[in-house]
Amino acid sequence: MNGKKVISNMIWRFAERSSAQIVTFLVSIVLARILDPSVYGTVALVTVFTSILQIFIDSGLGNSLIQKKDADNIDFSTVFYTNILFCLLIYLVMFVCAPFIAKFYGNNDMTLMLRVLSITVIIAGVKNIQQAYVARNLLFRKFFYSTIGGTIFSAFVGIGMAILGCGPWALIFQHLSNTLVDTVIFWVTVKWRPKKSFSFSRLKILFTYGWKLLASALLDGIYNNLTSLIVGKKYSSKDLAYYNQGQKFPIIIVTNIITSIDSVLLPVMSNEQDNNYNIKMITRKSLRIGTFIMAPLMIGLSACGNNLINLILGEKWIDSVIFLQIFCFTYLFWPVHTTNLNAIKALGRSDLFLKLELIKKLIGVILICISMNIGVVAIAISMLINSLLALIINAFPNKKLLDYGYLEQIKDIGPSIIISLIIGIIEWAIGCYIQISCAIELFIQVVVGALSYIILAKIFKIVEMEYLFNIIRKRKKSCG
């Protein structure tokens, strides 16, 4: 696999995610200042259910198409028709269940919200195979155009409806319009079209691999959303809003970086599935680069959290700072999780992948059961503890599969984490001892943190920085 092509696709994927998240982030700031936290809490609860439904479309058969070395148009068409039927069935189930969910949470307004927002599941099902085609053929530039179009259009919809006083429906239709426009642009820009062909035998082969990934993704999705469901039931809508808003800031960064790495890594590694040494080298480089980027962002965001929330969202959201800080450290090691798990998937070990997910989620549920009656902060801390334990679990199989064990992985990520912690302490000290306006203080924290990280990376000769700078320089030359 051409290394330049891999990096180029990662850059396109990162550009797509970054630009979309920046627009979404700016829109969320405007909406957060217009709407009350309780409105955000209600919609957050509705979104939990549609997010779980989305897993059925995003995981399983789509990944099977990417992993299968000789997947052809019959495979793609078969999965396309299967997906459409499946999405319609899922929507029907949610349509019927919506009143019961609303009654459980004591909010009758949720019935119509659930039924309307769940339409995104059908729309996303139409787009899913196009996404698999793009990922398999490393055409990630296509993602950029569709995502940007949908994000910008939905921004106008959300803000316009919020100004008009539509309350939670501003957020509902923002999500819905984003998915719709995104899908339309995808179908215009991606040339693949389903053929009049369907093979039950091909579906069986793809399902044999894919169902384990789907089960794993469902476990992960239900677990990650379980806390929101519990907070929404046991505590107030405002508590859920603070919890989700604190999670939103780090998840924006994580989504950009991890999606960029994850979506490119699986097809690249799958092409090398017969060469364990090459997969190990790809895994090492991805793990080191991902941590080099993620560690300073997460630790720095945690250190600047108080000023960031105050400046961007205002005083009424200050209770979300503690959740932001906890989730920053929860997501710090996600490049390590993603890279190790992608290596396992690329080797065709979806069975092992599922076993790991079962172990992690069992531990996670136990931790949530212990913490749920203590408080919302305790629930967030349980997520952090489980993330740290998952590091050990996810890395364990690759000692045998790739000869890439704990000690070697620690050596690869250790330097970036150490200097990031040093930078975090510096930024935290600036926030504590320099008493000026939030905007100026935050600006100083960011500038000092970024410059210090570059200087320390140079001093400790962390090769990932020079590697990334070389890529940027080469791209500038090619663009010029």
CSV table of N, CA and C in Angstrom, one decimal, residues 318-476:
chain,number,residue,atom,x,y,z
A,318,ILE,N,-21.3,26.3,33.7
A,318,ILE,CA,-20.1,26.1,34.4
A,318,ILE,C,-20.1,24.7,35.1
A,319,ASP,N,-21.2,24.2,35.4
A,319,ASP,CA,-21.3,22.8,36.1
A,319,ASP,C,-20.8,21.7,35.1
A,320,SER,N,-20.6,22.0,33.9
A,320,SER,CA,-20.2,21.0,32.9
A,320,SER,C,-18.7,20.8,32.9
A,321,VAL,N,-17.9,21.7,33.6
A,321,VAL,CA,-16.5,21.7,33.5
A,321,VAL,C,-15.9,20.4,34.1
A,322,ILE,N,-16.4,20.0,35.2
A,322,ILE,CA,-15.9,18.8,35.9
A,322,ILE,C,-16.0,17.5,34.9
A,323,PHE,N,-17.1,17.5,34.2
A,323,PHE,CA,-17.3,16.4,33.2
A,323,PHE,C,-16.4,16.5,32.1
A,324,LEU,N,-16.2,17.7,31.6
A,324,LEU,CA,-15.2,17.9,30.5
A,324,LEU,C,-13.8,17.4,30.9
A,325,GLN,N,-13.4,17.7,32.1
A,325,GLN,CA,-12.1,17.3,32.6
A,325,GLN,C,-12.0,15.7,32.7
A,326,ILE,N,-13.0,15.1,33.2
A,326,ILE,CA,-13.0,13.7,33.4
A,326,ILE,C,-13.0,13.0,32.0
A,327,PHE,N,-13.8,13.5,31.1
A,327,PHE,CA,-13.8,12.9,29.8
A,327,PHE,C,-12.6,13.1,28.9
A,328,CYS,N,-11.9,14.2,29.2
A,328,CYS,CA,-10.6,14.4,28.5
A,328,CYS,C,-9.6,13.3,28.8
A,329,PHE,N,-9.6,12.8,30.0
A,329,PHE,CA,-8.7,11.7,30.4
A,329,PHE,C,-9.3,10.4,30.0
A,330,THR,N,-10.6,10.3,29.9
A,330,THR,CA,-11.2,9.1,29.4
A,330,THR,C,-10.8,8.8,28.0
A,331,TYR,N,-10.8,9.9,27.1
A,331,TYR,CA,-10.6,9.7,25.7
A,331,TYR,C,-9.1,9.9,25.3
A,332,LEU,N,-8.3,10.2,26.3
A,332,LEU,CA,-6.9,10.4,26.0
A,332,LEU,C,-6.2,9.2,25.3
A,333,PHE,N,-6.6,8.0,25.7
A,333,PHE,CA,-6.0,6.8,25.1
A,333,PHE,C,-6.7,6.2,24.0
A,334,TRP,N,-7.7,6.9,23.4
A,334,TRP,CA,-8.5,6.3,22.4
A,334,TRP,C,-7.7,5.9,21.1
A,335,PRO,N,-6.6,6.6,20.7
A,335,PRO,CA,-5.8,6.1,19.6
A,335,PRO,C,-5.2,4.7,19.9
A,336,VAL,N,-4.9,4.5,21.1
A,336,VAL,CA,-4.3,3.1,21.5
A,336,VAL,C,-5.4,2.1,21.3
A,337,HIS,N,-6.6,2.4,21.8
A,337,HIS,CA,-7.7,1.4,21.7
A,337,HIS,C,-8.0,1.1,20.2
A,338,THR,N,-8.2,2.2,19.5
A,338,THR,CA,-8.6,2.1,18.0
A,338,THR,C,-7.5,1.3,17.2
A,339,THR,N,-6.3,1.6,17.4
A,339,THR,CA,-5.2,1.0,16.6
A,339,THR,C,-5.1,-0.5,16.9
A,340,ASN,N,-5.1,-0.8,18.2
A,340,ASN,CA,-5.1,-2.3,18.6
A,340,ASN,C,-6.3,-3.0,18.0
A,341,LEU,N,-7.4,-2.5,18.2
A,341,LEU,CA,-8.6,-3.2,17.7
A,341,LEU,C,-8.7,-3.3,16.2
A,342,ASN,N,-8.2,-2.3,15.5
A,342,ASN,CA,-8.2,-2.3,14.0
A,342,ASN,C,-7.3,-3.4,13.5
A,343,ALA,N,-6.2,-3.6,14.2
A,343,ALA,CA,-5.3,-4.7,13.8
A,343,ALA,C,-6.0,-6.1,14.0
A,344,ILE,N,-6.7,-6.2,15.0
A,344,ILE,CA,-7.5,-7.5,15.3
A,344,ILE,C,-8.5,-7.7,14.2
A,345,LYS,N,-9.3,-6.6,13.9
A,345,LYS,CA,-10.3,-6.7,12.8
A,345,LYS,C,-9.7,-7.0,11.5
A,346,ALA,N,-8.6,-6.4,11.1
A,346,ALA,CA,-7.9,-6.6,9.8
A,346,ALA,C,-7.4,-8.0,9.6
A,347,LEU,N,-7.1,-8.6,10.7
A,347,LEU,CA,-6.6,-10.0,10.7
A,347,LEU,C,-7.8,-11.0,10.6
A,348,GLY,N,-9.0,-10.5,10.5
A,348,GLY,CA,-10.2,-11.3,10.4
A,348,GLY,C,-10.7,-11.9,11.7
A,349,ARG,N,-10.1,-11.5,12.8
A,349,ARG,CA,-10.5,-12.1,14.1
A,349,ARG,C,-11.7,-11.3,14.8
A,350,SER,N,-12.8,-11.3,14.1
A,350,SER,CA,-13.9,-10.6,14.6
A,350,SER,C,-14.5,-11.4,15.9
A,351,ASP,N,-14.2,-12.7,15.9
A,351,ASP,CA,-14.6,-13.5,17.1
A,351,ASP,C,-13.8,-13.0,18.3
A,352,LEU,N,-12.5,-12.7,18.2
A,352,LEU,CA,-11.7,-12.2,19.3
A,352,LEU,C,-12.2,-10.8,19.7
A,353,PHE,N,-12.5,-10.0,18.7
A,353,PHE,CA,-12.9,-8.7,18.9
A,353,PHE,C,-14.2,-8.7,19.8
A,354,LEU,N,-15.1,-9.6,19.5
A,354,LEU,CA,-16.4,-9.7,20.2
A,354,LEU,C,-16.1,-10.1,21.7
A,355,LYS,N,-15.2,-11.0,21.9
A,355,LYS,CA,-14.9,-11.5,23.2
A,355,LYS,C,-14.3,-10.4,24.1
A,356,LEU,N,-13.4,-9.6,23.4
A,356,LEU,CA,-12.9,-8.4,24.2
A,356,LEU,C,-14.0,-7.4,24.6
A,357,GLU,N,-14.9,-7.2,23.7
A,357,GLU,CA,-16.0,-6.3,24.0
A,357,GLU,C,-16.8,-6.8,25.1
A,358,LEU,N,-17.1,-8.1,25.1
A,358,LEU,CA,-17.9,-8.7,26.2
A,358,LEU,C,-17.3,-8.5,27.5
A,359,ILE,N,-16.0,-8.7,27.6
A,359,ILE,CA,-15.2,-8.6,28.9
A,359,ILE,C,-15.2,-7.1,29.3
A,360,LYS,N,-15.0,-6.2,28.4
A,360,LYS,CA,-14.9,-4.8,28.8
A,360,LYS,C,-16.3,-4.2,29.2
A,361,LYS,N,-17.3,-4.6,28.5
A,361,LYS,CA,-18.6,-4.1,28.9
A,361,LYS,C,-19.1,-4.7,30.2
A,362,LEU,N,-18.8,-6.0,30.4
A,362,LEU,CA,-19.2,-6.6,31.7
A,362,LEU,C,-18.5,-5.8,32.9
A,363,ILE,N,-17.3,-5.5,32.7
A,363,ILE,CA,-16.6,-4.7,33.7
A,363,ILE,C,-17.2,-3.3,33.8
A,364,GLY,N,-17.5,-2.7,32.7
A,364,GLY,CA,-18.1,-1.4,32.7
A,364,GLY,C,-19.5,-1.3,33.3
A,365,VAL,N,-20.3,-2.3,33.1
A,365,VAL,CA,-21.7,-2.3,33.7
A,365,VAL,C,-21.5,-2.5,35.2
A,366,ILE,N,-20.6,-3.3,35.7
A,366,ILE,CA,-20.4,-3.4,37.1
A,366,ILE,C,-20.0,-2.1,37.7
A,367,LEU,N,-19.1,-1.4,37.0
A,367,LEU,CA,-18.7,0.0,37.5
A,367,LEU,C,-19.8,1.0,37.6
A,368,ILE,N,-20.7,0.9,36.5
A,368,ILE,CA,-21.8,1.8,36.5
A,368,ILE,C,-22.8,1.5,37.6
A,369,CYS,N,-23.1,0.2,37.8
A,369,CYS,CA,-24.0,-0.2,38.9
A,369,CYS,C,-23.5,0.3,40.3
A,370,ILE,N,-22.2,0.3,40.4
A,370,ILE,CA,-21.6,0.8,41.7
A,370,ILE,C,-21.8,2.3,41.8
A,371,SER,N,-21.6,3.0,40.7
A,371,SER,CA,-21.5,4.5,40.8
A,371,SER,C,-22.8,5.2,40.6
A,372,MET,N,-23.8,4.5,40.0
A,372,MET,CA,-25.1,5.2,39.6
A,372,MET,C,-25.8,5.8,40.8
A,373,ASN,N,-25.7,5.2,42.0
A,373,ASN,CA,-26.4,5.8,43.1
A,373,ASN,C,-25.6,6.8,43.9
A,374,ILE,N,-24.4,7.0,43.5
A,374,ILE,CA,-23.5,7.9,44.2
A,374,ILE,C,-23.7,9.3,43.7
A,375,GLY,N,-23.7,9.4,42.3
A,375,GLY,CA,-23.9,10.7,41.7
A,375,GLY,C,-23.5,10.7,40.3
A,376,VAL,N,-23.8,11.8,39.6
A,376,VAL,CA,-23.4,11.9,38.1
A,376,VAL,C,-21.9,12.0,37.9
A,377,VAL,N,-21.2,12.7,38.8
A,377,VAL,CA,-19.7,12.7,38.7
A,377,VAL,C,-19.2,11.3,38.8
A,378,ALA,N,-19.7,10.6,39.8
A,378,ALA,CA,-19.2,9.2,40.0
A,378,ALA,C,-19.4,8.3,38.8
A,379,ILE,N,-20.5,8.5,38.1
A,379,ILE,CA,-20.8,7.8,36.8
A,379,ILE,C,-19.7,8.1,35.8
A,380,ALA,N,-19.4,9.4,35.7
A,380,ALA,CA,-18.4,9.8,34.7
A,380,ALA,C,-17.0,9.2,35.0
A,381,ILE,N,-16.7,9.1,36.3
A,381,ILE,CA,-15.4,8.6,36.8
A,381,ILE,C,-15.4,7.1,36.5
A,382,SER,N,-16.5,6.4,36.6
A,382,SER,CA,-16.6,5.0,36.2
A,382,SER,C,-16.2,4.7,34.8
A,383,MET,N,-16.6,5.7,33.9
A,383,MET,CA,-16.2,5.6,32.5
A,383,MET,C,-14.7,5.7,32.3
A,384,LEU,N,-14.1,6.6,33.1
A,384,LEU,CA,-12.6,6.8,33.0
A,384,LEU,C,-11.9,5.5,33.5
A,385,ILE,N,-12.4,4.9,34.6
A,385,ILE,CA,-11.7,3.7,35.1
A,385,ILE,C,-11.8,2.6,34.1
A,386,ASN,N,-13.0,2.4,33.5
A,386,ASN,CA,-13.2,1.4,32.5
A,386,ASN,C,-12.3,1.6,31.3
A,387,SER,N,-12.1,2.8,30.9
A,387,SER,CA,-11.2,3.1,29.7
A,387,SER,C,-9.8,2.7,30.0
A,388,LEU,N,-9.3,2.9,31.2
A,388,LEU,CA,-8.0,2.6,31.6
A,388,LEU,C,-7.8,1.0,31.6
A,389,LEU,N,-8.8,0.3,32.1
A,389,LEU,CA,-8.8,-1.1,32.2
A,389,LEU,C,-8.8,-1.7,30.7
A,390,ALA,N,-9.6,-1.0,29.9
A,390,ALA,CA,-9.7,-1.4,28.5
A,390,ALA,C,-8.4,-1.4,27.7
A,391,LEU,N,-7.5,-0.5,28.2
A,391,LEU,CA,-6.1,-0.4,27.5
A,391,LEU,C,-5.4,-1.7,27.6
A,392,ILE,N,-5.5,-2.3,28.8
A,392,ILE,CA,-4.8,-3.6,29.1
A,392,ILE,C,-5.5,-4.7,28.3
A,393,ILE,N,-6.8,-4.7,28.2
A,393,ILE,CA,-7.6,-5.7,27.5
A,393,ILE,C,-7.4,-5.7,26.0
A,394,ASN,N,-7.5,-4.5,25.4
A,394,ASN,CA,-7.3,-4.4,24.0
A,394,ASN,C,-5.9,-4.7,23.5
A,395,ALA,N,-4.9,-4.4,24.3
A,395,ALA,CA,-3.6,-4.6,23.8
A,395,ALA,C,-3.1,-6.0,24.0
A,396,PHE,N,-3.8,-6.8,24.8
A,396,PHE,CA,-3.3,-8.1,25.2
A,396,PHE,C,-3.2,-9.1,24.0
A,397,PRO,N,-4.2,-9.2,23.1
A,397,PRO,CA,-4.1,-10.1,22.0
A,397,PRO,C,-2.9,-9.9,21.0
A,398,ASN,N,-2.5,-8.6,20.9
A,398,ASN,CA,-1.5,-8.3,19.9
A,398,ASN,C,-0.1,-8.6,20.3
A,399,LYS,N,0.1,-9.1,21.5
A,399,LYS,CA,1.4,-9.6,21.9
A,399,LYS,C,1.6,-10.9,21.1
A,400,LYS,N,0.5,-11.7,21.0
A,400,LYS,CA,0.6,-13.0,20.3
A,400,LYS,C,0.4,-12.8,18.8
A,401,LEU,N,-0.6,-12.0,18.4
A,401,LEU,CA,-0.9,-11.9,17.0
A,401,LEU,C,0.2,-11.1,16.2
A,402,LEU,N,0.8,-10.1,16.8
A,402,LEU,CA,1.7,-9.2,16.1
A,402,LEU,C,3.1,-9.1,16.8
A,403,ASP,N,3.3,-9.8,17.9
A,403,ASP,CA,4.5,-9.6,18.7
A,403,ASP,C,4.7,-8.2,19.1
A,404,TYR,N,3.6,-7.6,19.5
A,404,TYR,CA,3.6,-6.1,19.9
A,404,TYR,C,2.9,-6.1,21.3
A,405,GLY,N,3.7,-6.2,22.3
A,405,GLY,CA,3.2,-6.4,23.7
A,405,GLY,C,3.1,-5.0,24.4
A,406,TYR,N,2.8,-5.2,25.7
A,406,TYR,CA,2.6,-4.0,26.6
A,406,TYR,C,3.8,-3.1,26.6
A,407,LEU,N,5.0,-3.7,26.9
A,407,LEU,CA,6.2,-2.9,27.1
A,407,LEU,C,6.5,-2.0,25.9
A,408,GLU,N,6.4,-2.7,24.7
A,408,GLU,CA,6.7,-2.0,23.5
A,408,GLU,C,5.7,-0.9,23.2
A,409,GLN,N,4.5,-1.1,23.5
A,409,GLN,CA,3.5,-0.1,23.3
A,409,GLN,C,3.7,1.1,24.3
A,410,ILE,N,4.0,0.8,25.5
A,410,ILE,CA,4.3,1.9,26.5
A,410,ILE,C,5.5,2.7,26.0
A,411,LYS,N,6.5,2.1,25.5
A,411,LYS,CA,7.7,2.8,25.0
A,411,LYS,C,7.3,3.7,23.9
A,412,ASP,N,6.3,3.3,23.0
A,412,ASP,CA,5.9,4.0,21.9
A,412,ASP,C,5.1,5.3,22.2
A,413,ILE,N,4.2,5.1,23.2
A,413,ILE,CA,3.4,6.3,23.6
A,413,ILE,C,3.8,7.1,24.8
A,414,GLY,N,4.8,6.5,25.6
A,414,GLY,CA,5.2,7.2,26.8
A,414,GLY,C,5.7,8.6,26.6
A,415,PRO,N,6.7,8.8,25.7
A,415,PRO,CA,7.2,10.2,25.6
A,415,PRO,C,6.2,11.3,25.3
A,416,SER,N,5.2,11.0,24.4
A,416,SER,CA,4.2,12.0,24.1
A,416,SER,C,3.3,12.3,25.3
A,417,ILE,N,3.0,11.2,26.1
A,417,ILE,CA,2.1,11.4,27.3
A,417,ILE,C,2.9,12.2,28.4
A,418,ILE,N,4.1,11.9,28.6
A,418,ILE,CA,4.9,12.6,29.6
A,418,ILE,C,5.0,14.1,29.3
A,419,ILE,N,5.4,14.5,28.1
A,419,ILE,CA,5.5,15.9,27.8
A,419,ILE,C,4.2,16.6,27.8
A,420,SER,N,3.1,15.9,27.4
A,420,SER,CA,1.8,16.4,27.5
A,420,SER,C,1.3,16.8,28.9
A,421,LEU,N,1.7,15.9,29.8
A,421,LEU,CA,1.4,16.1,31.2
A,421,LEU,C,2.1,17.4,31.7
A,422,ILE,N,3.4,17.5,31.3
A,422,ILE,CA,4.2,18.7,31.7
A,422,ILE,C,3.5,20.0,31.2
A,423,ILE,N,3.0,19.9,29.9
A,423,ILE,CA,2.3,21.1,29.3
A,423,ILE,C,1.0,21.3,30.1
A,424,GLY,N,0.3,20.3,30.4
A,424,GLY,CA,-0.9,20.4,31.1
A,424,GLY,C,-0.8,21.2,32.5
A,425,ILE,N,0.3,20.8,33.2
A,425,ILE,CA,0.6,21.5,34.5
A,425,ILE,C,0.9,23.0,34.2
A,426,ILE,N,1.7,23.3,33.2
A,426,ILE,CA,2.0,24.7,32.9
A,426,ILE,C,0.7,25.4,32.6
A,427,GLU,N,-0.2,24.9,31.8
A,427,GLU,CA,-1.4,25.5,31.4
A,427,GLU,C,-2.4,25.7,32.6
A,428,TRP,N,-2.4,24.7,33.5
A,428,TRP,CA,-3.2,24.8,34.7
A,428,TRP,C,-2.7,25.9,35.6
A,429,ALA,N,-1.4,26.0,35.7
A,429,ALA,CA,-0.7,27.0,36.6
A,429,ALA,C,-1.1,28.4,36.1
A,430,ILE,N,-1.1,28.6,34.7
A,430,ILE,CA,-1.5,29.9,34.2
A,430,ILE,C,-2.9,30.2,34.5
A,431,GLY,N,-3.8,29.2,34.5
A,431,GLY,CA,-5.2,29.5,34.8
A,431,GLY,C,-5.4,29.8,36.3
A,432,CYS,N,-4.5,29.3,37.2
A,432,CYS,CA,-4.7,29.5,38.6
A,432,CYS,C,-4.1,30.8,39.1
A,433,TYR,N,-2.9,31.2,38.5
A,433,TYR,CA,-2.2,32.3,39.0
A,433,TYR,C,-2.2,33.6,38.2
A,434,ILE,N,-2.7,33.5,37.0
A,434,ILE,CA,-2.9,34.8,36.2
A,434,ILE,C,-4.3,35.2,36.2
A,435,GLN,N,-4.7,36.2,36.9
A,435,GLN,CA,-6.1,36.6,37.1
A,435,GLN,C,-6.4,37.7,36.2
A,436,ILE,N,-6.8,37.4,34.9
A,436,ILE,CA,-7.2,38.4,33.9
A,436,ILE,C,-8.5,37.8,33.3
A,437,SER,N,-8.9,38.5,32.2
A,437,SER,CA,-10.1,38.0,31.6
A,437,SER,C,-10.0,36.6,31.0
A,438,CYS,N,-11.1,35.9,30.9
A,438,CYS,CA,-11.1,34.5,30.4
A,438,CYS,C,-10.5,34.4,29.0
A,439,ALA,N,-10.8,35.3,28.1
A,439,ALA,CA,-10.4,35.3,26.8
A,439,ALA,C,-8.9,35.4,26.7
A,440,ILE,N,-8.3,36.4,27.4
A,440,ILE,CA,-6.8,36.6,27.3
A,440,ILE,C,-6.1,35.4,28.0
A,441,GLU,N,-6.7,35.0,29.1
A,441,GLU,CA,-6.1,33.9,29.9
A,441,GLU,C,-6.1,32.6,29.0
A,442,LEU,N,-7.2,32.3,28.3
A,442,LEU,CA,-7.3,31.1,27.5
A,442,LEU,C,-6.3,31.2,26.3
A,443,PHE,N,-6.2,32.4,25.8
A,443,PHE,CA,-5.3,32.6,24.6
A,443,PHE,C,-3.8,32.3,25.1
A,444,ILE,N,-3.5,32.8,26.3
A,444,ILE,CA,-2.1,32.6,26.8
A,444,ILE,C,-1.9,31.1,27.0
A,445,GLN,N,-2.9,30.4,27.6
A,445,GLN,CA,-2.7,29.0,27.9
A,445,GLN,C,-2.5,28.2,26.6
A,446,VAL,N,-3.3,28.5,25.6
A,446,VAL,CA,-3.2,27.8,24.3
A,446,VAL,C,-1.8,28.1,23.6
A,447,VAL,N,-1.4,29.3,23.5
A,447,VAL,CA,-0.2,29.7,22.9
A,447,VAL,C,1.0,29.1,23.6
A,448,VAL,N,1.1,29.3,24.9
A,448,VAL,CA,2.2,28.8,25.7
A,448,VAL,C,2.2,27.2,25.6
A,449,GLY,N,1.1,26.6,25.7
A,449,GLY,CA,1.0,25.1,25.7
A,449,GLY,C,1.5,24.6,24.3
A,450,ALA,N,1.1,25.2,23.2
A,450,ALA,CA,1.5,24.8,21.9
A,450,ALA,C,3.0,24.9,21.7
A,451,LEU,N,3.5,26.1,22.0
A,451,LEU,CA,4.9,26.4,21.8
A,451,LEU,C,5.8,25.4,22.7
A,452,SER,N,5.3,25.3,23.9
A,452,SER,CA,6.1,24.4,24.9
A,452,SER,C,6.1,23.0,24.4
A,453,TYR,N,5.0,22.5,23.8
A,453,TYR,CA,4.9,21.1,23.3
A,453,TYR,C,5.9,20.9,22.1
A,454,ILE,N,5.9,21.9,21.2
A,454,ILE,CA,6.8,21.8,20.1
A,454,ILE,C,8.3,21.8,20.6
A,455,ILE,N,8.6,22.7,21.5
A,455,ILE,CA,10.0,22.8,22.0
A,455,ILE,C,10.4,21.5,22.7
A,456,LEU,N,9.5,21.0,23.6
A,456,LEU,CA,9.8,19.7,24.3
A,456,LEU,C,9.9,18.5,23.3
A,457,ALA,N,9.1,18.5,22.3
A,457,ALA,CA,9.1,17.4,21.4
A,457,ALA,C,10.5,17.5,20.6
A,458,LYS,N,11.0,18.7,20.4
A,458,LYS,CA,12.3,18.8,19.7
A,458,LYS,C,13.4,18.4,20.6
A,459,ILE,N,13.3,18.8,21.9
A,459,ILE,CA,14.3,18.4,22.9
A,459,ILE,C,14.4,16.9,23.1
A,460,PHE,N,13.2,16.3,23.2
A,460,PHE,CA,13.2,14.8,23.4
A,460,PHE,C,13.2,14.0,22.1
A,461,LYS,N,13.4,14.7,21.0
A,461,LYS,CA,13.5,14.1,19.7
A,461,LYS,C,12.4,13.1,19.4
A,462,ILE,N,11.2,13.6,19.6
A,462,ILE,CA,10.0,12.7,19.2
A,462,ILE,C,9.8,12.8,17.7
A,463,VAL,N,10.0,11.7,17.1
A,463,VAL,CA,10.1,11.6,15.6
A,463,VAL,C,8.8,11.9,14.9
A,464,GLU,N,7.7,11.7,15.7
A,464,GLU,CA,6.3,11.9,15.1
A,464,GLU,C,6.1,13.4,14.7
A,465,MET,N,6.7,14.3,15.4
A,465,MET,CA,6.5,15.7,15.0
A,465,MET,C,7.2,16.0,13.7
A,466,GLU,N,8.4,15.6,13.6
A,466,GLU,CA,9.1,15.8,12.3
A,466,GLU,C,8.4,15.1,11.1
A,467,TYR,N,7.9,13.9,11.4
A,467,TYR,CA,7.2,13.2,10.4
A,467,TYR,C,6.0,13.9,9.9
A,468,LEU,N,5.2,14.5,10.9
A,468,LEU,CA,4.0,15.3,10.5
A,468,LEU,C,4.4,16.5,9.8
A,469,PHE,N,5.4,17.2,10.2
A,469,PHE,CA,5.9,18.5,9.6
A,469,PHE,C,6.3,18.2,8.1
A,470,ASN,N,7.0,17.1,7.9
A,470,ASN,CA,7.4,16.7,6.6
A,470,ASN,C,6.2,16.5,5.7
A,471,ILE,N,5.2,15.8,6.2
A,471,ILE,CA,4.0,15.6,5.4
A,471,ILE,C,3.3,16.9,5.0
A,472,ILE,N,3.2,17.8,6.0
A,472,ILE,CA,2.6,19.2,5.7
A,472,ILE,C,3.4,19.9,4.7
A,473,ARG,N,4.8,19.9,4.8
A,473,ARG,CA,5.6,20.6,3.8
A,473,ARG,C,5.5,20.0,2.4
A,474,LYS,N,5.4,18.7,2.3
A,474,LYS,CA,5.2,18.0,1.0
A,474,LYS,C,3.9,18.4,0.4
A,475,ARG,N,2.8,18.4,1.2
A,475,ARG,CA,1.5,18.8,0.7
A,475,ARG,C,1.5,20.2,0.2
A,476,LYS,N,2.2,21.1,0.9
A,476,LYS,CA,2.3,22.5,0.5
A,476,LYS,C,2.9,22.7,-0.9
